Amino acid sequence: MLFQVYGQDALFQWLGLAVVLVSLILLNEFARRTKAGGLIMFGGCAVAMTIYCIVLAVAASSGEEWAVNNATVTEMNSWFHYAKVYAALAGCIGFMAIKYSWGKIGRARWFKCFPFVIVAINILIAVASDFESAIHGFSVGNATLMGGGMWHSSEGVDVIGGWWNIFNGLAGIINIFCMTGIFGIYISRKRQDMLWPDMTWVYIIAYDIWNFCYTYNCLPTHAWYCGIALLLAPTIAGLFWNKGGWIQNRAFTLAMWCMFAQTFPLLLNQGIFHVEATMNPVANLVVAIAAFVINVIAIVWIVVRAKKQHINPWTKEVWVGTKDFDEALARRAPLKNLLETLPKSASQEDVKNLEDEYKKYPLAS
């Protein structure tokens, strides 16, 4: 058993998981389908959360009791949570800039590498947290936990750190190199989605298992929701009705979840919906080794395909011709439509960039 989901609260815990999953799927649809939806979620909500956190921090530093004892201050104060929420929001805003062609940067060919860069940063944040947990675990001297130990975080959470963090940290680094076709970024019909067709089910599964392991290792009080519901929401959409849009789904749902968790942590950390990981080092190690092995398989598969095609897998698409890739590419907006919706400020270079993009796969346009 990976989680403590048994006893009198089990029904509420499973209900909570279902509610979080459905809510994230619906909120993702709200944010992706219209520009207004995206601006409300990643503009308005983000500003409100930021003001709230700043007010709390200032009041707490002044010794105001209501702020000192606020759950956001006491239970969500680590560098990780703040780094994660703003890195996710940066991804959302950047992806919107691409799909709506905002300004010169949103239309620039070089900016197509932004999705890779921001995802890599998000992964490295988690990798750093994994390694941090390993260092703490090794330093406490509790050798009974398979070479690791239990340490107490600044947020009042008991975490077990050890070799599982090392394995999963390495899996995260490998996962960065499993992102292929970095410049193969497209815009869908009606500009609802930023598409990355080369990010097929191979990457999605490798990422999901690695990220689940991270949450299980380092966020034992949140992993039930952010390690299952939060990962399933973008994956369900990406595998069924939003082909090629998984990375946008992931950024959108991650940012929403992080803002919610930062503002209302007690809904997760206490009460009938609260779920703890079992804190079993054997389970941590098994999950971490699985994440490492699966990411090794993914990168080997990518390298083999790239060698057969005589291409650089990071600058060229590796999964061309596969079902997932073709279905995602088929969702591209027609070239004529994109040209018609370019702003008046668009240059001849912007037009040429779009035309060159379609020359690679003319039949799919």
GROMACS .gro file of C-alpha atoms in nm:
model
  365
    1MET     CA    1   0.000   0.000   0.000
    2LEU     CA    2   0.149   0.334  -0.108
    3PHE     CA    3  -0.100   0.558   0.073
    4GLN     CA    4  -0.298   0.549   0.395
    5VAL     CA    5  -0.641   0.541   0.230
    6TYR     CA    6  -0.824   0.304   0.457
    7GLY     CA    7  -1.042   0.343   0.764
    8GLN     CA    8  -1.334   0.574   0.835
    9ASP     CA    9  -1.211   0.857   0.607
   10ALA     CA   10  -1.134   0.641   0.302
   11LEU     CA   11  -1.456   0.732   0.119
   12PHE     CA   12  -1.385   1.105   0.161
   13GLN     CA   13  -1.025   1.058   0.052
   14TRP     CA   14  -1.127   0.887  -0.272
   15LEU     CA   15  -1.400   1.147  -0.323
   16GLY     CA   16  -1.141   1.422  -0.275
   17LEU     CA   17  -0.920   1.263  -0.538
   18ALA     CA   18  -1.210   1.248  -0.786
   19VAL     CA   19  -1.311   1.609  -0.716
   20VAL     CA   20  -0.955   1.737  -0.767
   21LEU     CA   21  -0.918   1.538  -1.090
   22VAL     CA   22  -1.246   1.656  -1.243
   23SER     CA   23  -1.191   2.015  -1.127
   24LEU     CA   24  -0.846   2.032  -1.285
   25ILE     CA   25  -0.973   1.889  -1.614
   26LEU     CA   26  -1.258   2.143  -1.627
   27LEU     CA   27  -1.041   2.438  -1.523
   28ASN     CA   28  -0.783   2.342  -1.786
   29GLU     CA   29  -1.055   2.351  -2.051
   30PHE     CA   30  -1.165   2.693  -1.925
   31ALA     CA   31  -0.810   2.828  -1.942
   32ARG     CA   32  -0.715   2.681  -2.280
   33ARG     CA   33  -1.025   2.750  -2.488
   34THR     CA   34  -1.030   3.130  -2.463
   35LYS     CA   35  -0.779   3.405  -2.412
   36ALA     CA   36  -0.995   3.550  -2.135
   37GLY     CA   37  -0.994   3.219  -1.949
   38GLY     CA   38  -0.616   3.201  -1.957
   39LEU     CA   39  -0.575   3.562  -1.845
   40ILE     CA   40  -0.815   3.514  -1.555
   41MET     CA   41  -0.637   3.202  -1.432
   42PHE     CA   42  -0.274   3.300  -1.489
   43GLY     CA   43  -0.308   3.675  -1.463
   44GLY     CA   44  -0.584   3.762  -1.220
   45CYS     CA   45  -0.554   3.460  -0.989
   46ALA     CA   46  -0.174   3.478  -0.992
   47VAL     CA   47  -0.175   3.847  -0.894
   48ALA     CA   48  -0.429   3.783  -0.617
   49MET     CA   49  -0.220   3.494  -0.478
   50THR     CA   50   0.098   3.703  -0.491
   51ILE     CA   51  -0.060   3.994  -0.305
   52TYR     CA   52  -0.199   3.754  -0.045
   53CYS     CA   53   0.142   3.591   0.012
   54ILE     CA   54   0.323   3.926   0.032
   55VAL     CA   55   0.074   4.064   0.286
   56LEU     CA   56   0.112   3.748   0.496
   57ALA     CA   57   0.493   3.761   0.480
   58VAL     CA   58   0.506   4.128   0.582
   59ALA     CA   59   0.256   4.079   0.864
   60ALA     CA   60   0.432   3.765   0.989
   61SER     CA   61   0.770   3.941   0.991
   62SER     CA   62   0.608   4.211   1.207
   63GLY     CA   63   0.490   3.951   1.455
   64GLU     CA   64   0.119   3.975   1.376
   65GLU     CA   65  -0.027   3.662   1.535
   66TRP     CA   66  -0.295   3.608   1.269
   67ALA     CA   67  -0.022   3.596   1.003
   68VAL     CA   68   0.241   3.406   1.204
   69ASN     CA   69  -0.006   3.122   1.256
   70ASN     CA   70  -0.151   3.129   0.905
   71ALA     CA   71  -0.117   2.792   0.728
   72THR     CA   72   0.043   2.949   0.420
   73VAL     CA   73   0.319   3.083   0.644
   74THR     CA   74   0.364   2.774   0.860
   75GLU     CA   75   0.305   2.494   0.609
   76MET     CA   76   0.395   2.633   0.265
   77ASN     CA   77   0.713   2.826   0.336
   78SER     CA   78   0.980   2.621   0.158
   79TRP     CA   79   1.175   2.752  -0.139
   80PHE     CA   80   1.037   2.465  -0.346
   81HIS     CA   81   0.672   2.568  -0.334
   82TYR     CA   82   0.741   2.928  -0.432
   83ALA     CA   83   0.986   2.830  -0.704
   84LYS     CA   84   0.737   2.579  -0.843
   85VAL     CA   85   0.433   2.805  -0.854
   86TYR     CA   86   0.615   3.088  -1.031
   87ALA     CA   87   0.803   2.859  -1.269
   88ALA     CA   88   0.470   2.700  -1.365
   89LEU     CA   89   0.310   3.041  -1.413
   90ALA     CA   90   0.603   3.150  -1.631
   91GLY     CA   91   0.540   2.844  -1.847
   92CYS     CA   92   0.170   2.925  -1.880
   93ILE     CA   93   0.235   3.284  -1.984
   94GLY     CA   94   0.507   3.180  -2.229
   95PHE     CA   95   0.286   2.913  -2.387
   96MET     CA   96   0.005   3.168  -2.425
   97ALA     CA   97   0.249   3.411  -2.588
   98ILE     CA   98   0.332   3.144  -2.847
   99LYS     CA   99  -0.022   3.029  -2.924
  100TYR     CA  100  -0.158   3.386  -2.946
  101SER     CA  101   0.157   3.525  -3.119
  102TRP     CA  102   0.195   3.801  -2.860
  103GLY     CA  103   0.452   4.057  -2.965
  104LYS     CA  104   0.779   3.986  -3.138
  105ILE     CA  105   0.878   3.728  -2.880
  106GLY     CA  106   0.564   3.521  -2.934
  107ARG     CA  107   0.635   3.505  -3.308
  108ALA     CA  108   1.012   3.460  -3.288
  109ARG     CA  109   1.152   3.131  -3.414
  110TRP     CA  110   1.413   3.119  -3.134
  111PHE     CA  111   1.138   3.145  -2.871
  112LYS     CA  112   1.014   2.801  -2.973
  113CYS     CA  113   1.282   2.660  -2.743
  114PHE     CA  114   1.108   2.827  -2.447
  115PRO     CA  115   0.884   2.524  -2.370
  116PHE     CA  116   1.193   2.302  -2.343
  117VAL     CA  117   1.376   2.555  -2.125
  118ILE     CA  118   1.088   2.616  -1.882
  119VAL     CA  119   1.005   2.245  -1.850
  120ALA     CA  120   1.373   2.169  -1.786
  121ILE     CA  121   1.379   2.438  -1.515
  122ASN     CA  122   1.068   2.288  -1.352
  123ILE     CA  123   1.226   1.942  -1.357
  124LEU     CA  124   1.554   2.071  -1.213
  125ILE     CA  125   1.365   2.238  -0.927
  126ALA     CA  126   1.227   1.896  -0.833
  127VAL     CA  127   1.564   1.728  -0.885
  128ALA     CA  128   1.728   1.980  -0.650
  129SER     CA  129   1.456   1.908  -0.394
  130ASP     CA  130   1.515   1.532  -0.429
  131PHE     CA  131   1.889   1.573  -0.375
  132GLU     CA  132   1.825   1.806  -0.082
  133SER     CA  133   1.607   1.538   0.080
  134ALA     CA  134   1.880   1.278   0.024
  135ILE     CA  135   2.140   1.499   0.193
  136HIS     CA  136   1.914   1.556   0.493
  137GLY     CA  137   1.831   1.185   0.510
  138PHE     CA  138   2.195   1.077   0.505
  139SER     CA  139   2.295   1.343   0.759
  140VAL     CA  140   2.054   1.239   1.036
  141GLY     CA  141   2.238   0.912   1.086
  142ASN     CA  142   1.933   0.685   1.094
  143ALA     CA  143   2.086   0.392   0.909
  144THR     CA  144   1.782   0.172   0.968
  145LEU     CA  145   1.603   0.322   0.668
  146MET     CA  146   1.808   0.145   0.399
  147GLY     CA  147   2.089   0.395   0.422
  148GLY     CA  148   1.864   0.697   0.462
  149GLY     CA  149   1.684   0.870   0.746
  150MET     CA  150   1.385   1.076   0.851
  151TRP     CA  151   1.414   1.453   0.871
  152HIS     CA  152   1.173   1.729   0.965
  153SER     CA  153   1.111   2.000   0.704
  154SER     CA  154   1.056   2.370   0.773
  155GLU     CA  155   0.688   2.309   0.696
  156GLY     CA  156   0.648   2.062   0.979
  157VAL     CA  157   0.647   1.751   0.759
  158ASP     CA  158   0.841   1.433   0.831
  159VAL     CA  159   1.022   1.322   0.515
  160ILE     CA  160   1.241   1.017   0.463
  161GLY     CA  161   1.547   1.086   0.253
  162GLY     CA  162   1.786   0.835   0.106
  163TRP     CA  163   1.899   0.651  -0.206
  164TRP     CA  164   1.549   0.670  -0.358
  165ASN     CA  165   1.600   1.046  -0.393
  166ILE     CA  166   1.928   0.989  -0.577
  167PHE     CA  167   1.773   0.741  -0.821
  168ASN     CA  168   1.477   0.969  -0.890
  169GLY     CA  169   1.694   1.279  -0.919
  170LEU     CA  170   1.895   1.100  -1.189
  171ALA     CA  171   1.569   0.992  -1.355
  172GLY     CA  172   1.464   1.358  -1.367
  173ILE     CA  173   1.789   1.463  -1.533
  174ILE     CA  174   1.747   1.188  -1.794
  175ASN     CA  175   1.387   1.298  -1.845
  176ILE     CA  176   1.506   1.641  -1.957
  177PHE     CA  177   1.693   1.477  -2.245
  178CYS     CA  178   1.382   1.276  -2.337
  179MET     CA  179   1.225   1.599  -2.466
  180THR     CA  180   1.279   1.586  -2.842
  181GLY     CA  181   1.196   1.803  -3.140
  182ILE     CA  182   1.252   2.114  -2.931
  183PHE     CA  183   1.174   2.356  -3.214
  184GLY     CA  184   0.875   2.157  -3.340
  185ILE     CA  185   0.619   2.384  -3.173
  186TYR     CA  186   0.292   2.464  -3.351
  187ILE     CA  187  -0.039   2.643  -3.301
  188SER     CA  188  -0.370   2.459  -3.310
  189ARG     CA  189  -0.695   2.560  -3.476
  190LYS     CA  190  -0.870   2.855  -3.309
  191ARG     CA  191  -0.539   2.913  -3.129
  192GLN     CA  192  -0.662   2.705  -2.835
  193ASP     CA  193  -0.341   2.511  -2.788
  194MET     CA  194   0.032   2.525  -2.824
  195LEU     CA  195   0.122   2.189  -2.977
  196TRP     CA  196   0.439   1.989  -2.928
  197PRO     CA  197   0.375   1.679  -3.146
  198ASP     CA  198   0.704   1.508  -3.064
  199MET     CA  199   0.606   1.491  -2.698
  200THR     CA  200   0.424   1.161  -2.744
  201TRP     CA  201   0.302   0.900  -2.495
  202VAL     CA  202   0.660   0.779  -2.451
  203TYR     CA  203   0.762   1.104  -2.288
  204ILE     CA  204   0.434   1.151  -2.104
  205ILE     CA  205   0.460   0.815  -1.929
  206ALA     CA  206   0.829   0.861  -1.845
  207TYR     CA  207   0.757   1.206  -1.703
  208ASP     CA  208   0.449   1.100  -1.507
  209ILE     CA  209   0.623   0.811  -1.335
  210TRP     CA  210   0.926   1.026  -1.251
  211ASN     CA  211   0.707   1.307  -1.117
  212PHE     CA  212   0.487   1.071  -0.918
  213CYS     CA  213   0.801   0.934  -0.756
  214TYR     CA  214   0.917   1.287  -0.674
  215THR     CA  215   0.592   1.378  -0.502
  216TYR     CA  216   0.590   1.045  -0.319
  217ASN     CA  217   0.947   1.096  -0.200
  218CYS     CA  218   0.938   1.463  -0.106
  219LEU     CA  219   0.573   1.565  -0.061
  220PRO     CA  220   0.428   1.277   0.141
  221THR     CA  221   0.132   1.482   0.266
  222HIS     CA  222   0.033   1.605  -0.083
  223ALA     CA  223   0.129   1.313  -0.307
  224TRP     CA  224  -0.220   1.160  -0.311
  225TYR     CA  225  -0.350   1.464  -0.496
  226CYS     CA  226  -0.048   1.614  -0.676
  227GLY     CA  227   0.105   1.274  -0.751
  228ILE     CA  228  -0.212   1.117  -0.890
  229ALA     CA  229  -0.494   1.362  -0.975
  230LEU     CA  230  -0.261   1.640  -1.087
  231LEU     CA  231  -0.073   1.406  -1.319
  232LEU     CA  232  -0.381   1.227  -1.452
  233ALA     CA  233  -0.566   1.547  -1.546
  234PRO     CA  234  -0.327   1.666  -1.822
  235THR     CA  235  -0.251   1.310  -1.931
  236ILE     CA  236  -0.617   1.220  -1.984
  237ALA     CA  237  -0.669   1.534  -2.193
  238GLY     CA  238  -0.342   1.485  -2.383
  239LEU     CA  239  -0.408   1.122  -2.471
  240PHE     CA  240  -0.770   1.164  -2.576
  241TRP     CA  241  -0.906   1.501  -2.694
  242ASN     CA  242  -0.604   1.733  -2.687
  243LYS     CA  243  -0.336   1.547  -2.882
  244GLY     CA  244  -0.006   1.731  -2.883
  245GLY     CA  245  -0.120   1.968  -2.609
  246TRP     CA  246  -0.003   1.767  -2.309
  247ILE     CA  247   0.273   2.006  -2.204
  248GLN     CA  248   0.031   2.299  -2.209
  249ASN     CA  249  -0.220   2.093  -2.010
  250ARG     CA  250   0.053   2.008  -1.760
  251ALA     CA  251   0.164   2.369  -1.714
  252PHE     CA  252  -0.191   2.497  -1.678
  253THR     CA  253  -0.303   2.236  -1.425
  254LEU     CA  254   0.024   2.257  -1.231
  255ALA     CA  255  -0.003   2.635  -1.195
  256MET     CA  256  -0.367   2.610  -1.086
  257TRP     CA  257  -0.288   2.343  -0.830
  258CYS     CA  258   0.014   2.527  -0.690
  259MET     CA  259  -0.184   2.850  -0.648
  260PHE     CA  260  -0.463   2.660  -0.472
  261ALA     CA  261  -0.226   2.469  -0.245
  262GLN     CA  262  -0.034   2.785  -0.157
  263THR     CA  263  -0.353   2.967  -0.060
  264PHE     CA  264  -0.562   2.692   0.101
  265PRO     CA  265  -0.312   2.438   0.241
  266LEU     CA  266  -0.532   2.324   0.530
  267LEU     CA  267  -0.774   2.158   0.289
  268LEU     CA  268  -0.488   1.920   0.206
  269ASN     CA  269  -0.300   1.900   0.534
  270GLN     CA  270  -0.583   1.840   0.778
  271GLY     CA  271  -0.929   1.690   0.803
  272ILE     CA  272  -1.115   1.409   0.633
  273PHE     CA  273  -0.958   1.470   0.290
  274HIS     CA  274  -0.600   1.456   0.416
  275VAL     CA  275  -0.395   1.158   0.293
  276GLU     CA  276  -0.044   1.055   0.399
  277ALA     CA  277   0.202   0.839   0.211
  278THR     CA  278   0.289   0.521   0.401
  279MET     CA  279   0.648   0.642   0.454
  280ASN     CA  280   0.785   0.298   0.376
  281PRO     CA  281   1.145   0.323   0.247
  282VAL     CA  282   1.102  -0.001   0.051
  283ALA     CA  283   0.811   0.152  -0.140
  284ASN     CA  284   1.010   0.472  -0.199
  285LEU     CA  285   1.305   0.276  -0.335
  286VAL     CA  286   1.094   0.053  -0.562
  287VAL     CA  287   0.910   0.350  -0.713
  288ALA     CA  288   1.237   0.541  -0.761
  289ILE     CA  289   1.410   0.251  -0.934
  290ALA     CA  290   1.105   0.210  -1.160
  291ALA     CA  291   1.122   0.579  -1.254
  292PHE     CA  292   1.495   0.552  -1.326
  293VAL     CA  293   1.463   0.236  -1.539
  294ILE     CA  294   1.167   0.370  -1.740
  295ASN     CA  295   1.349   0.694  -1.819
  296VAL     CA  296   1.659   0.501  -1.924
  297ILE     CA  297   1.444   0.291  -2.158
  298ALA     CA  298   1.287   0.607  -2.301
  299ILE     CA  299   1.621   0.779  -2.372
  300VAL     CA  300   1.767   0.463  -2.526
  301TRP     CA  301   1.462   0.430  -2.751
  302ILE     CA  302   1.499   0.793  -2.858
  303VAL     CA  303   1.868   0.755  -2.939
  304VAL     CA  304   1.805   0.438  -3.141
  305ARG     CA  305   1.531   0.609  -3.347
  306ALA     CA  306   1.749   0.914  -3.400
  307LYS     CA  307   2.040   0.704  -3.524
  308LYS     CA  308   1.816   0.520  -3.769
  309GLN     CA  309   1.689   0.853  -3.903
  310HIS     CA  310   2.038   1.016  -3.895
  311ILE     CA  311   1.906   1.318  -3.706
  312ASN     CA  312   1.975   1.516  -3.392
  313PRO     CA  313   1.681   1.416  -3.170
  314TRP     CA  314   1.668   1.750  -2.992
  315THR     CA  315   1.659   1.976  -3.296
  316LYS     CA  316   1.455   1.742  -3.517
  317GLU     CA  317   1.136   1.547  -3.447
  318VAL     CA  318   1.205   1.183  -3.360
  319TRP     CA  319   0.852   1.042  -3.355
  320VAL     CA  320   0.749   1.146  -3.708
  321GLY     CA  321   0.520   0.883  -3.859
  322THR     CA  322   0.390   0.749  -3.529
  323LYS     CA  323   0.018   0.765  -3.454
  324ASP     CA  324   0.052   1.015  -3.172
  325PHE     CA  325   0.273   1.249  -3.372
  326ASP     CA  326   0.052   1.245  -3.681
  327GLU     CA  327  -0.268   1.302  -3.483
  328ALA     CA  328  -0.112   1.596  -3.302
  329LEU     CA  329   0.027   1.751  -3.619
  330ALA     CA  330  -0.312   1.717  -3.789
  331ARG     CA  331  -0.448   1.962  -3.531
  332ARG     CA  332  -0.233   2.247  -3.665
  333ALA     CA  333  -0.419   2.556  -3.773
  334PRO     CA  334  -0.416   2.595  -4.154
  335LEU     CA  335  -0.138   2.824  -4.273
  336LYS     CA  336  -0.390   3.059  -4.434
  337ASN     CA  337  -0.572   3.107  -4.104
  338LEU     CA  338  -0.254   3.183  -3.914
  339LEU     CA  339  -0.141   3.436  -4.172
  340GLU     CA  340  -0.480   3.608  -4.156
  341THR     CA  341  -0.464   3.640  -3.779
  342LEU     CA  342  -0.111   3.777  -3.760
  343PRO     CA  343  -0.112   4.129  -3.611
  344LYS     CA  344  -0.039   4.430  -3.827
  345SER     CA  345   0.298   4.461  -3.662
  346ALA     CA  346   0.405   4.123  -3.805
  347SER     CA  347   0.716   4.145  -4.021
  348GLN     CA  348   0.805   3.963  -4.342
  349GLU     CA  349   1.032   3.746  -4.129
  350ASP     CA  350   0.729   3.641  -3.919
  351VAL     CA  351   0.544   3.540  -4.236
  352LYS     CA  352   0.844   3.350  -4.369
  353ASN     CA  353   0.885   3.166  -4.037
  354LEU     CA  354   0.527   3.039  -4.058
  355GLU     CA  355   0.566   2.937  -4.420
  356ASP     CA  356   0.890   2.751  -4.347
  357GLU     CA  357   0.721   2.573  -4.057
  358TYR     CA  358   0.458   2.432  -4.291
  359LYS     CA  359   0.705   2.329  -4.560
  360LYS     CA  360   0.836   2.053  -4.329
  361TYR     CA  361   0.507   1.866  -4.326
  362PRO     CA  362   0.293   2.012  -4.607
  363LEU     CA  363   0.056   1.714  -4.625
  364ALA     CA  364  -0.043   1.757  -4.263
  365SER     CA  365  -0.148   2.119  -4.308
   0.00000   0.00000   0.00000
